[in-house]
Short mmCIF file of C-alpha atoms and ligand atoms in Angstrom, two decimals:
data_model
loop_
_atom_site.label_atom_id
_atom_site.label_comp_id
_atom_site.label_asym_id
_atom_site.label_seq_id
_atom_site.Cartn_x
_atom_site.Cartn_y
_atom_site.Cartn_z
CA VAL A 1 140.35 145.41 111.34
CA TRP A 2 143.90 144.18 111.02
CA ASN A 3 144.07 143.50 114.74
CA ARG A 4 141.02 141.32 114.45
CA CYS A 5 142.67 139.47 111.59
CA LEU A 6 145.77 138.98 113.70
CA GLN A 7 143.70 137.48 116.49
CA VAL A 8 142.45 134.76 114.20
CA ILE A 9 145.89 134.19 112.76
CA GLN A 10 147.63 134.00 116.09
CA GLU A 11 145.25 131.36 117.31
CA ASN A 12 145.98 129.18 114.35
CA ILE A 13 149.73 129.12 113.95
CA PRO A 14 152.79 128.63 116.15
CA ASP A 15 154.25 131.67 117.86
CA GLN A 16 157.51 131.65 115.98
CA SER A 17 155.71 131.67 112.63
CA PHE A 18 153.42 134.41 113.80
CA ARG A 19 156.34 136.57 114.83
CA THR A 20 158.19 135.94 111.60
CA TRP A 21 155.42 136.32 109.09
CA PHE A 22 152.74 138.47 110.64
CA GLU A 23 154.33 140.86 113.09
CA PRO A 24 156.34 142.65 110.38
CA ILE A 25 153.18 143.40 108.41
CA VAL A 26 151.97 146.98 108.50
CA PRO A 27 148.26 147.60 107.80
CA LEU A 28 148.07 150.55 105.42
CA ARG A 29 144.42 151.30 104.71
CA LEU A 30 140.93 149.98 104.48
CA ASN A 31 139.03 151.02 101.37
CA GLY A 32 135.49 149.83 101.73
CA SER A 33 135.99 146.11 102.13
CA GLU A 34 139.50 146.14 100.68
CA LEU A 35 142.31 145.92 103.19
CA THR A 36 145.84 146.86 102.12
CA ILE A 37 148.77 145.51 104.06
CA GLN A 38 152.43 146.32 103.58
CA VAL A 39 154.95 143.48 103.49
CA PRO A 40 158.74 143.83 103.56
CA SER A 41 159.62 141.98 100.38
CA GLN A 42 158.47 140.15 97.32
CA PHE A 43 159.52 136.91 98.86
CA PHE A 44 157.50 137.68 101.96
CA TYR A 45 154.41 138.23 99.88
CA GLU A 46 154.91 134.97 98.02
CA TRP A 47 155.45 133.11 101.21
CA LEU A 48 152.21 134.45 102.66
CA GLU A 49 150.31 133.56 99.53
CA GLU A 50 151.78 130.10 99.35
CA ASN A 51 151.35 129.22 102.97
CA TYR A 52 148.77 131.33 104.57
CA VAL A 53 146.24 132.15 101.91
CA HIS A 54 143.55 130.05 103.59
CA LEU A 55 144.31 131.47 106.96
CA LEU A 56 144.20 134.98 105.59
CA ARG A 57 140.84 134.23 103.98
CA LYS A 58 139.56 132.98 107.29
CA ALA A 59 140.84 136.09 109.04
CA LEU A 60 139.21 138.37 106.44
CA ASP A 61 135.94 136.49 106.76
CA PHE A 62 136.02 137.09 110.45
CA ALA A 63 137.13 140.71 110.39
CA ILE A 64 135.37 142.02 107.28
CA GLY A 65 133.11 139.33 105.94
CA HIS A 66 133.02 137.17 102.80
CA HIS A 67 133.36 140.14 100.48
CA GLY A 68 136.59 141.19 102.22
CA GLN A 69 139.53 141.67 99.84
CA LEU A 70 143.24 141.75 100.52
CA GLN A 71 145.71 143.94 98.72
CA TYR A 72 149.47 143.77 99.23
CA SER A 73 151.88 146.63 99.14
CA ILE A 74 155.36 145.29 98.63
CA ILE A 75 158.50 147.16 99.42
CA VAL A 76 160.56 146.48 96.34
CA ASP A 77 164.23 146.83 96.71
CA LYS A 78 166.18 146.69 93.50
CA GLY A 79 169.40 146.43 95.36
CA ASP A 80 171.51 148.92 93.47
CA GLU A 81 173.22 151.33 95.70
CA GLY A 82 171.25 154.51 96.03
CA SER A 83 167.99 153.28 94.57
CA LYS A 84 165.06 154.04 96.80
CA PRO A 85 162.72 151.32 97.96
CA LEU A 86 159.48 151.61 96.10
CA THR A 87 156.12 150.20 96.81
CA VAL A 88 153.99 148.30 94.35
CA ASN A 89 150.52 147.10 94.93
CA VAL A 90 149.72 143.51 94.22
CA PRO A 91 146.27 142.09 94.50
CA THR A 92 145.95 138.92 96.45
CA THR A 93 146.52 136.07 94.08
CA LYS A 94 147.27 132.41 94.27
CA SER A 95 149.74 132.60 91.48
CA PRO A 96 152.85 134.39 92.55
CA GLN A 97 154.50 133.56 89.22
CA THR A 98 152.50 136.30 87.57
CA ALA A 99 153.91 138.84 89.94
CA LYS A 100 157.49 137.78 89.55
CA PRO A 101 159.83 140.78 89.41
CA ASP A 102 163.09 140.63 87.48
CA ASN A 103 165.29 140.60 90.47
CA VAL A 104 164.01 137.41 92.01
CA ASP A 105 165.92 134.26 91.31
CA ALA A 106 163.82 132.12 89.02
CA ASP A 107 164.81 129.03 90.95
CA ILE A 108 163.25 130.38 94.08
CA LEU A 109 159.93 130.81 92.36
CA LYS A 110 159.98 127.54 90.51
CA SER A 111 160.94 125.17 93.21
CA PRO A 112 157.94 123.43 94.70
CA PHE A 113 157.96 123.41 98.42
CA GLU A 114 156.13 122.07 101.29
CA MET A 115 155.62 123.97 104.46
CA LYS A 116 157.25 122.41 107.44
CA ASP A 117 156.42 123.43 110.92
CA LEU A 118 159.68 125.15 111.60
CA ASP A 119 158.87 125.49 115.28
CA SER A 120 159.19 121.80 115.68
CA LEU A 121 162.77 121.88 114.44
CA GLN A 122 165.52 122.08 116.98
CA LEU A 123 166.90 125.57 116.70
CA ASP A 124 170.58 125.16 117.30
CA SER A 125 172.73 128.26 117.19
CA TYR A 126 175.96 126.42 116.38
CA LEU A 127 177.79 128.81 118.65
CA ASN A 128 180.85 127.83 120.58
CA PRO A 129 180.13 128.99 124.14
CA THR A 130 183.81 129.42 124.94
CA TYR A 131 184.01 132.51 122.77
CA THR A 132 182.91 135.39 124.98
CA PHE A 133 183.58 139.08 125.46
CA ASP A 134 185.10 138.26 128.84
CA ASN A 135 187.98 136.39 127.31
CA PHE A 136 188.38 138.66 124.31
CA ILE A 137 191.20 141.07 125.01
CA GLU A 138 190.60 144.58 123.82
CA GLY A 139 193.39 146.53 122.16
CA ASP A 140 193.94 149.15 119.49
CA CYS A 141 193.93 146.30 117.01
CA ASN A 142 190.28 145.48 117.61
CA ARG A 143 188.74 148.37 119.50
CA LEU A 144 186.24 149.54 116.90
CA GLY A 145 185.02 146.06 116.05
CA ARG A 146 184.77 145.07 119.67
CA SER A 147 182.79 148.10 120.75
CA ALA A 148 180.44 147.86 117.79
CA GLY A 149 180.01 144.17 118.57
CA PHE A 150 179.27 144.96 122.17
CA ALA A 151 176.73 147.62 121.25
CA ILE A 152 175.01 145.13 118.98
CA ALA A 153 175.08 142.48 121.68
CA GLN A 154 173.02 144.78 123.84
CA ASN A 155 170.67 146.03 121.13
CA PRO A 156 170.62 143.56 118.28
CA GLY A 157 169.09 144.88 115.10
CA THR A 158 168.42 148.36 116.34
CA THR A 159 171.85 149.99 116.24
CA ALA A 160 173.22 151.65 113.13
CA PHE A 161 175.66 148.76 112.88
CA ASN A 162 173.56 146.58 110.66
CA PRO A 163 175.12 144.74 109.06
CA LEU A 164 178.33 144.58 111.02
CA MET A 165 181.18 143.49 108.81
CA ILE A 166 184.36 142.43 110.59
CA TYR A 167 187.35 141.83 108.38
CA GLY A 168 191.00 141.00 108.88
CA GLY A 169 193.69 138.39 108.36
CA VAL A 170 193.76 134.87 109.66
CA GLY A 171 193.93 134.29 113.40
CA LEU A 172 193.16 137.85 114.42
CA GLY A 173 189.95 137.07 116.30
CA LYS A 174 187.12 137.50 113.79
CA THR A 175 185.38 134.26 114.66
CA HIS A 176 185.91 134.80 118.37
CA LEU A 177 184.44 138.29 118.25
CA VAL A 178 181.33 137.52 116.23
CA GLN A 179 180.61 134.42 118.29
CA ALA A 180 181.00 136.48 121.45
CA VAL A 181 178.26 138.76 120.13
CA GLY A 182 176.09 135.75 119.33
CA ASN A 183 176.62 134.14 122.73
CA TYR A 184 175.86 137.36 124.52
CA ILE A 185 172.60 137.85 122.67
CA LYS A 186 171.58 134.24 123.08
CA ASN A 187 172.24 134.27 126.81
CA ASN A 188 170.31 137.46 127.37
CA ASN A 189 167.40 136.92 124.99
CA GLN A 190 165.96 133.43 125.23
CA ASP A 191 163.38 134.22 122.56
CA LYS A 192 165.83 135.33 119.93
CA PHE A 193 166.99 132.84 117.36
CA VAL A 194 170.72 133.39 116.91
CA LEU A 195 172.40 131.44 114.14
CA TYR A 196 176.10 131.10 113.42
CA VAL A 197 177.03 129.59 110.10
CA SER A 198 180.14 129.54 107.99
CA SER A 199 179.67 130.81 104.48
CA GLU A 200 180.82 127.42 103.26
CA LYS A 201 178.12 125.60 105.18
CA PHE A 202 175.54 128.07 103.93
CA THR A 203 176.54 127.27 100.36
CA THR A 204 176.42 123.54 100.99
CA GLN A 205 172.95 123.81 102.51
CA PHE A 206 171.84 125.95 99.63
CA ILE A 207 173.07 123.48 97.02
CA ASN A 208 171.49 120.59 98.87
CA SER A 209 168.21 122.41 99.06
CA ILE A 210 168.18 122.79 95.30
CA ARG A 211 169.03 119.14 94.81
CA THR A 212 166.24 118.06 97.10
CA ASP A 213 163.73 120.61 95.88
CA SER A 214 163.51 122.28 99.24
CA LEU A 215 164.82 125.72 98.48
CA ARG A 216 161.81 127.30 100.08
CA ASP A 217 162.40 125.48 103.32
CA PHE A 218 165.94 126.72 103.20
CA MET A 219 164.86 130.30 102.60
CA GLY A 220 162.10 130.06 105.15
CA PHE A 221 164.51 128.79 107.73
CA TYR A 222 166.95 131.63 107.25
CA MET A 223 164.20 134.19 107.23
CA GLN A 224 163.20 133.21 110.73
CA VAL A 225 166.59 134.05 112.16
CA ASP A 226 166.82 137.04 114.49
CA VAL A 227 170.59 137.32 114.52
CA LEU A 228 172.43 135.86 111.55
CA ILE A 229 176.19 135.47 111.79
CA ILE A 230 177.98 134.45 108.62
CA ASP A 231 181.67 133.70 108.91
CA ASP A 232 184.21 134.13 106.09
CA VAL A 233 182.01 135.46 103.30
CA GLN A 234 185.02 135.72 101.00
CA PHE A 235 184.29 132.07 100.23
CA TRP A 236 181.30 133.19 98.17
CA ALA A 237 183.50 134.86 95.57
CA GLY A 238 182.28 133.75 92.17
CA LYS A 239 179.37 131.77 93.59
CA GLU A 240 176.62 133.67 91.83
CA LYS A 241 173.61 131.66 92.93
CA THR A 242 174.63 131.62 96.57
CA GLN A 243 175.15 135.35 96.43
CA GLU A 244 171.78 135.92 94.85
CA THR A 245 170.03 133.81 97.44
CA PHE A 246 171.83 135.45 100.28
CA PHE A 247 170.94 138.82 98.81
CA HIS A 248 167.24 138.01 99.26
CA ILE A 249 167.74 136.72 102.76
CA PHE A 250 169.80 139.75 103.62
CA ASN A 251 167.15 142.16 102.37
CA HIS A 252 164.41 140.33 104.17
CA LEU A 253 166.24 140.24 107.49
CA HIS A 254 167.57 143.75 107.22
CA GLY A 255 164.13 145.10 106.34
CA ALA A 256 162.70 143.35 109.38
CA LYS A 257 165.41 144.91 111.57
CA LYS A 258 167.07 141.60 112.23
CA GLN A 259 170.77 141.73 112.99
CA ILE A 260 173.28 140.55 110.43
CA ILE A 261 176.94 140.05 111.27
CA MET A 262 179.55 138.93 108.80
CA THR A 263 183.27 138.35 108.66
CA SER A 264 185.65 138.36 105.76
CA ASP A 265 189.38 138.02 105.34
CA ARG A 266 189.51 141.25 103.37
CA ALA A 267 187.71 144.57 103.05
CA PRO A 268 184.37 144.51 101.18
CA ARG A 269 185.84 146.60 98.36
CA ASP A 270 188.53 143.97 97.83
CA LEU A 271 186.11 141.08 97.58
CA GLN A 272 186.65 140.11 93.99
CA GLY A 273 183.91 138.01 92.45
CA MET A 274 181.28 139.45 94.75
CA GLN A 275 178.29 141.14 93.14
CA ASP A 276 178.31 144.91 93.45
CA ARG A 277 174.88 145.02 95.02
CA LEU A 278 176.00 142.58 97.70
CA GLN A 279 179.22 144.45 98.29
CA SER A 280 177.27 147.63 98.78
CA ARG A 281 175.00 145.84 101.24
CA PHE A 282 178.05 144.70 103.17
CA LYS A 283 179.15 148.30 103.55
CA GLN A 284 175.74 149.57 104.53
CA GLY A 285 176.23 149.31 108.29
CA LEU A 286 179.60 149.34 109.94
CA THR A 287 182.80 147.87 108.59
CA ALA A 288 185.59 147.34 111.10
CA ASP A 289 188.93 145.69 110.59
CA LEU A 290 191.00 143.67 113.02
CA THR A 291 194.73 144.21 112.74
CA GLN A 292 197.78 142.55 114.22
CA PRO A 293 197.85 142.97 117.98
CA ASP A 294 200.44 145.35 119.34
CA LEU A 295 202.93 144.41 122.03
CA GLU A 296 200.70 145.45 124.88
CA THR A 297 197.74 143.47 123.60
CA ARG A 298 199.91 140.42 122.93
CA THR A 299 201.18 140.56 126.48
CA ALA A 300 197.63 140.80 127.84
CA ILE A 301 196.49 137.90 125.66
CA ILE A 302 199.35 135.70 126.85
CA GLN A 303 198.64 136.54 130.47
CA LYS A 304 194.96 135.84 130.08
CA LYS A 305 195.55 132.49 128.38
CA LEU A 306 197.99 131.41 131.05
CA LEU A 307 195.57 132.41 133.75
CA ALA A 308 192.83 130.43 132.05
CA GLU A 309 195.11 127.40 131.97
CA GLY A 310 196.03 127.92 135.59
CA ILE A 311 199.74 128.06 134.96
CA TYR A 312 202.24 130.55 136.14
CA ILE A 313 205.29 131.68 134.22
CA GLU A 314 207.82 134.37 134.93
CA ASN A 315 207.34 137.79 133.44
CA ASN A 316 210.55 137.61 131.47
CA VAL A 317 209.19 134.60 129.58
CA ILE A 318 205.93 136.40 128.84
CA GLU A 319 207.92 139.37 127.63
CA TYR A 320 210.05 137.14 125.44
CA LEU A 321 207.00 135.53 123.85
CA ALA A 322 205.23 138.84 123.30
CA HIS A 323 208.33 140.19 121.60
CA SER A 324 208.86 137.12 119.47
CA ILE A 325 205.45 136.26 118.03
CA ASN A 326 203.72 139.10 116.32
CA THR A 327 201.90 137.43 113.48
CA ASN A 328 198.54 136.62 114.99
CA VAL A 329 196.75 135.44 118.07
CA ARG A 330 196.25 131.89 116.89
CA GLU A 331 200.00 131.46 116.55
CA LEU A 332 200.52 132.96 119.98
CA GLU A 333 198.11 130.42 121.42
CA GLY A 334 199.79 127.60 119.56
CA VAL A 335 203.10 128.46 121.12
CA ILE A 336 201.59 128.56 124.60
CA VAL A 337 200.01 125.15 124.11
CA SER A 338 203.32 123.69 122.89
CA LEU A 339 205.10 125.27 125.80
CA MET A 340 202.74 123.66 128.25
CA ALA A 341 203.10 120.32 126.51
CA GLN A 342 206.89 120.56 126.54
CA ALA A 343 206.92 121.52 130.18
CA SER A 344 204.77 118.62 131.25
CA LEU A 345 206.53 116.07 129.01
CA ASN A 346 209.91 117.05 130.31
CA ARG A 347 208.66 117.73 133.81
CA ARG A 348 210.23 121.11 133.94
CA GLU A 349 209.30 124.71 134.53
CA ILE A 350 208.49 127.00 131.67
CA ASP A 351 211.55 129.21 131.57
CA LEU A 352 213.27 131.30 128.97
CA ASP A 353 215.30 128.39 127.63
CA LEU A 354 212.28 126.23 127.13
CA ALA A 355 210.45 129.13 125.47
CA ARG A 356 213.36 129.67 123.07
CA ASN A 357 213.59 126.04 122.11
CA THR A 358 209.90 125.63 121.70
CA LEU A 359 209.61 128.66 119.51
CA ARG A 360 212.50 127.53 117.38
CA ASN A 361 210.99 124.10 116.86
CA ILE A 362 207.60 125.45 116.00
CA ILE A 363 208.95 127.86 113.48
CA ILE A 364 211.24 125.29 111.93
CA ASP A 365 208.33 122.88 111.73
CA SER A 366 206.10 125.28 109.95
CA GLU A 367 208.90 126.37 107.64
CA LYS A 368 207.84 129.88 108.22
CA GLU A 369 210.05 132.80 108.85
CA VAL A 370 213.36 132.93 110.57
CA THR A 371 213.45 133.46 114.32
CA ILE A 372 215.50 136.12 115.99
CA ASP A 373 217.37 133.37 117.85
CA THR A 374 218.43 131.78 114.60
CA VAL A 375 219.67 135.11 113.32
CA GLN A 376 221.73 135.59 116.44
CA ASP A 377 223.12 132.04 116.35
CA VAL A 378 224.11 132.23 112.71
CA VAL A 379 225.70 135.66 112.99
CA ALA A 380 227.56 134.79 116.18
CA ALA A 381 228.96 131.60 114.66
CA HIS A 382 230.05 133.39 111.51
CA PHE A 383 231.97 136.05 113.41
CA SER A 384 233.20 133.70 116.13
CA VAL A 385 231.56 135.62 118.93
CA THR A 386 228.92 134.46 121.38
CA VAL A 387 225.23 135.31 121.38
CA ALA A 388 225.88 136.88 124.79
CA ASP A 389 228.35 139.24 123.09
CA LEU A 390 225.65 140.32 120.69
CA LYS A 391 223.32 141.11 123.56
CA SER A 392 225.93 142.65 125.80
CA LYS A 393 226.59 146.33 126.29
CA SER A 394 230.15 145.86 125.02
CA ARG A 395 231.35 148.62 122.72
CA LYS A 396 234.28 146.54 121.51
CA LYS A 397 234.58 146.55 117.76
CA GLU A 398 234.51 142.71 117.66
CA ALA A 399 231.04 142.83 119.17
CA VAL A 400 229.62 146.00 117.66
CA PHE A 401 229.91 145.05 114.00
CA PRO A 402 228.37 141.55 114.27
CA ARG A 403 225.67 143.02 116.48
CA GLN A 404 224.81 145.57 113.83
CA ILE A 405 224.71 142.89 111.17
CA ALA A 406 222.48 140.74 113.33
CA MET A 407 220.08 143.64 113.86
CA PHE A 408 220.06 144.36 110.16
CA LEU A 409 219.26 140.73 109.37
CA ALA A 410 216.63 140.60 112.11
CA LYS A 411 214.84 143.49 110.46
CA ASP A 412 215.25 141.99 107.03
CA GLN A 413 214.37 138.40 107.83
CA THR A 414 211.78 138.58 110.58
CA GLU A 415 208.59 140.52 111.00
CA LEU A 416 209.65 141.96 114.32
CA SER A 417 209.25 145.62 115.10
CA LEU A 418 212.29 147.78 115.85
CA LYS A 419 211.24 147.84 119.45
CA SER A 420 211.13 144.06 119.68
CA ILE A 421 214.47 143.73 117.92
CA GLY A 422 215.97 146.11 120.48
CA TYR A 423 214.49 143.98 123.23
CA HIS A 424 216.27 140.90 121.86
CA PHE A 425 219.60 142.71 121.85
CA GLY A 426 219.88 143.36 125.53
CA GLY A 427 217.07 145.87 125.76
CA ARG A 428 218.39 148.50 123.38
CA ASP A 429 216.00 151.16 122.22
CA HIS A 430 214.66 151.42 118.71
CA SER A 431 216.87 154.33 117.68
CA THR A 432 219.93 152.15 118.26
CA VAL A 433 218.38 149.54 116.00
CA ILE A 434 217.64 152.11 113.30
CA HIS A 435 221.21 153.32 113.49
CA ALA A 436 222.58 149.79 113.08
CA ILE A 437 220.33 149.06 110.11
CA GLN A 438 221.28 152.33 108.47
CA THR A 439 224.98 151.71 109.00
CA ILE A 440 224.91 148.23 107.49
CA SER A 441 222.72 149.16 104.58
CA ASP A 442 225.04 152.09 103.72
CA LEU A 443 228.02 149.79 103.93
CA THR A 444 226.54 147.15 101.66
CA ASN A 445 226.09 149.80 98.98
CA THR A 446 229.80 150.55 98.90
CA ASN A 447 231.28 147.25 99.93
CA PRO A 448 230.57 144.26 97.67
CA GLN A 449 232.40 141.93 100.01
CA LEU A 450 230.04 142.77 102.84
CA ARG A 451 227.12 142.28 100.49
CA GLU A 452 228.38 138.81 99.76
CA THR A 453 228.73 138.05 103.46
CA ILE A 454 225.18 139.19 104.07
CA ASP A 455 223.86 137.05 101.24
CA LYS A 456 225.72 134.07 102.60
CA LEU A 457 224.30 134.65 106.07
CA LYS A 458 220.81 134.97 104.61
CA SER A 459 221.05 131.69 102.82
CA SER A 460 222.27 129.89 105.91
CA LEU A 461 219.27 131.28 107.76
CA LYS A 462 216.88 129.58 105.38
P1 ADP B 501 190.01 134.40 112.82
O1 ADP B 501 188.57 133.98 112.79
O2 ADP B 501 190.18 135.87 112.58
O3 ADP B 501 190.89 133.58 111.94
P2 ADP B 501 189.88 133.42 115.54
O4 ADP B 501 188.70 134.17 116.04
O5 ADP B 501 189.68 132.00 115.19
O6 ADP B 501 190.55 134.19 114.31
O7 ADP B 501 191.04 133.59 116.62
C1 ADP B 501 192.14 132.70 116.71
C2 ADP B 501 192.40 132.38 118.16
O8 ADP B 501 192.86 133.53 118.82
C3 ADP B 501 191.15 131.95 118.89
O9 ADP B 501 191.47 130.90 119.76
C4 ADP B 501 190.74 133.17 119.67
O10 ADP B 501 190.10 132.82 120.89
C5 ADP B 501 192.04 133.87 119.93
N1 ADP B 501 191.90 135.33 119.96
C6 ADP B 501 191.87 136.15 118.91
N2 ADP B 501 191.77 137.44 119.28
C7 ADP B 501 191.73 137.43 120.62
C8 ADP B 501 191.63 138.46 121.62
N3 ADP B 501 191.55 139.75 121.27
N4 ADP B 501 191.63 138.07 122.91
C9 ADP B 501 191.72 136.78 123.24
N5 ADP B 501 191.82 135.78 122.37
C10 ADP B 501 191.82 136.08 121.07
MG1 MG B 502 187.62 132.54 111.64
#
C-alpha cells in the first residue's frame, strides 16, 4: 500500500523533496484502512502535515480509498544522554500545535511559513575547492582526524563517525580538513547536497529567518542537506536559540543517516555555554583533535607548499624554517609567502640570510614571541662574542658560558623544542641543551648577580 502511495507522491513533487521527505518514511502497519507510517522526528511530522497533507490524502485515496486513514509514529528523542528514543502515535491532523511536545522550540511551531520549491534554489556548497586531501599533509598531529575524515569521504553518513568533531587551536588545519572531506564527497557524489557553513553564518541566517518570519524555510533548507559541515561551533557558546534550533536539525539529519561534521577550537567538554544535550551530541560519533605539527610534518608541509608555488629553495633553508616556526601551519605559510615576496622584490634567491631576516621582521611585526636569532644576537652582544662563537664547537670558557645562557633563554623565551634549539646552536643534540639549561638554572639559584644579568637580557629581548 505504501509503495502505491509513494508512486502518487513521486509523480507530484520534485525529486529532491521526495528524497528528503518521503524516502526516510518507514511504513509500519496497515490496520483495516488505517495506515501507520514512522517518521524520524516531530519536526518531520509537522512538515509533512503542513506541506503535504493534500498530497497524502490523494495518495491514500488512490492506494486505500476515501476511507483511508493515516497514523504517524514519531521517533521522539528527548535529547538527554542515555535516554532511549521512544515512539508515539499521532493521528493525522491539520493542527500540529496540539501535538507540540515540550522539547520543540515554540518559535518553530509559531512561525508561519510558506513552502518554497527548494529544488529551484541554487544549491551552493560554499566549499573552497583548493582544500583537498591531496594537499593536506598527514602527520602524527592529525592522523586520527584525517583518517576518519577520509573514511567519511568515502562513505558519508554510514560510518560510525557521525558526527565527526574536529577540534584544535588556530591554524592547525581544521577548516582545510573538513573542506577536503566536503570536496571529496561533492566530487564523487553529484546527487549529494554538501553544505559548508561557518557557525557564525548559521546564526546570522537563523536570526534573519526569525526576523523575516521564514524560520521554516530555514529549517527546511538545512534538513535537505546530505553532508552538513559546520565550522567553529565554539561561536555558539551562550547562544541558546541557535543551539536549540541546531539541535533539531542535528537530530533530524543524524536520524536520517546524513553526515554531520563540525569543528571547534576546543574539546566538546570544554565548550562552556553549550547546552549539555548538544555537547553530548557532539561526542556521539568521533572526536579527534589536531595538534601542533612535529618537525617532520612541518618539513613536509614546507616542501609541499614550495612545490605548489613552483619555487626551489635549498634544504638548509627548509630545515631552518621547520626548526624556527612551530606554532601552527598558517604561520608557516605566512612566512613562506613573505619569503617569496621578499625574494622577488629584492630580486634575490631565498637563502638562509633572507629567511632569517624575514622571520625576524614577521615576528617583530606581530609583536609575538622572541626569535632564536634575537636571543643569540642579544646574548652575543652582551658577552662581546659573536653569534658564530655561540654556534661553534669551541670549548673555550668565553664561548661556553654565553652559549649556555643563550640556550637557557631560548628555552625560556621561545616555544622551540630542545631538538630545535640544539639545531640552532650548531647542530648540538638535545641532551647538550638540557645540560646547559640545568647548569644555568642551578647557577641562578645561588648567584643573584647572574639572576640580574638574565633578567636584564630578558628585558632587552622584549
Ligand atoms: P584552522 O581552521 O584550524 O584555523 P586552517 O584549516 O585554516 O586552520 O589551516 C591554516 C592553513 O594551513 C591553511 O592554509 C591550510 O591549507 C594549511 N594547513 C593546515 N594543516 C595542513 C596540513 N596538514 N597540510 C597542508 N596544509 C595545511
Ligand atoms: Mg578554521
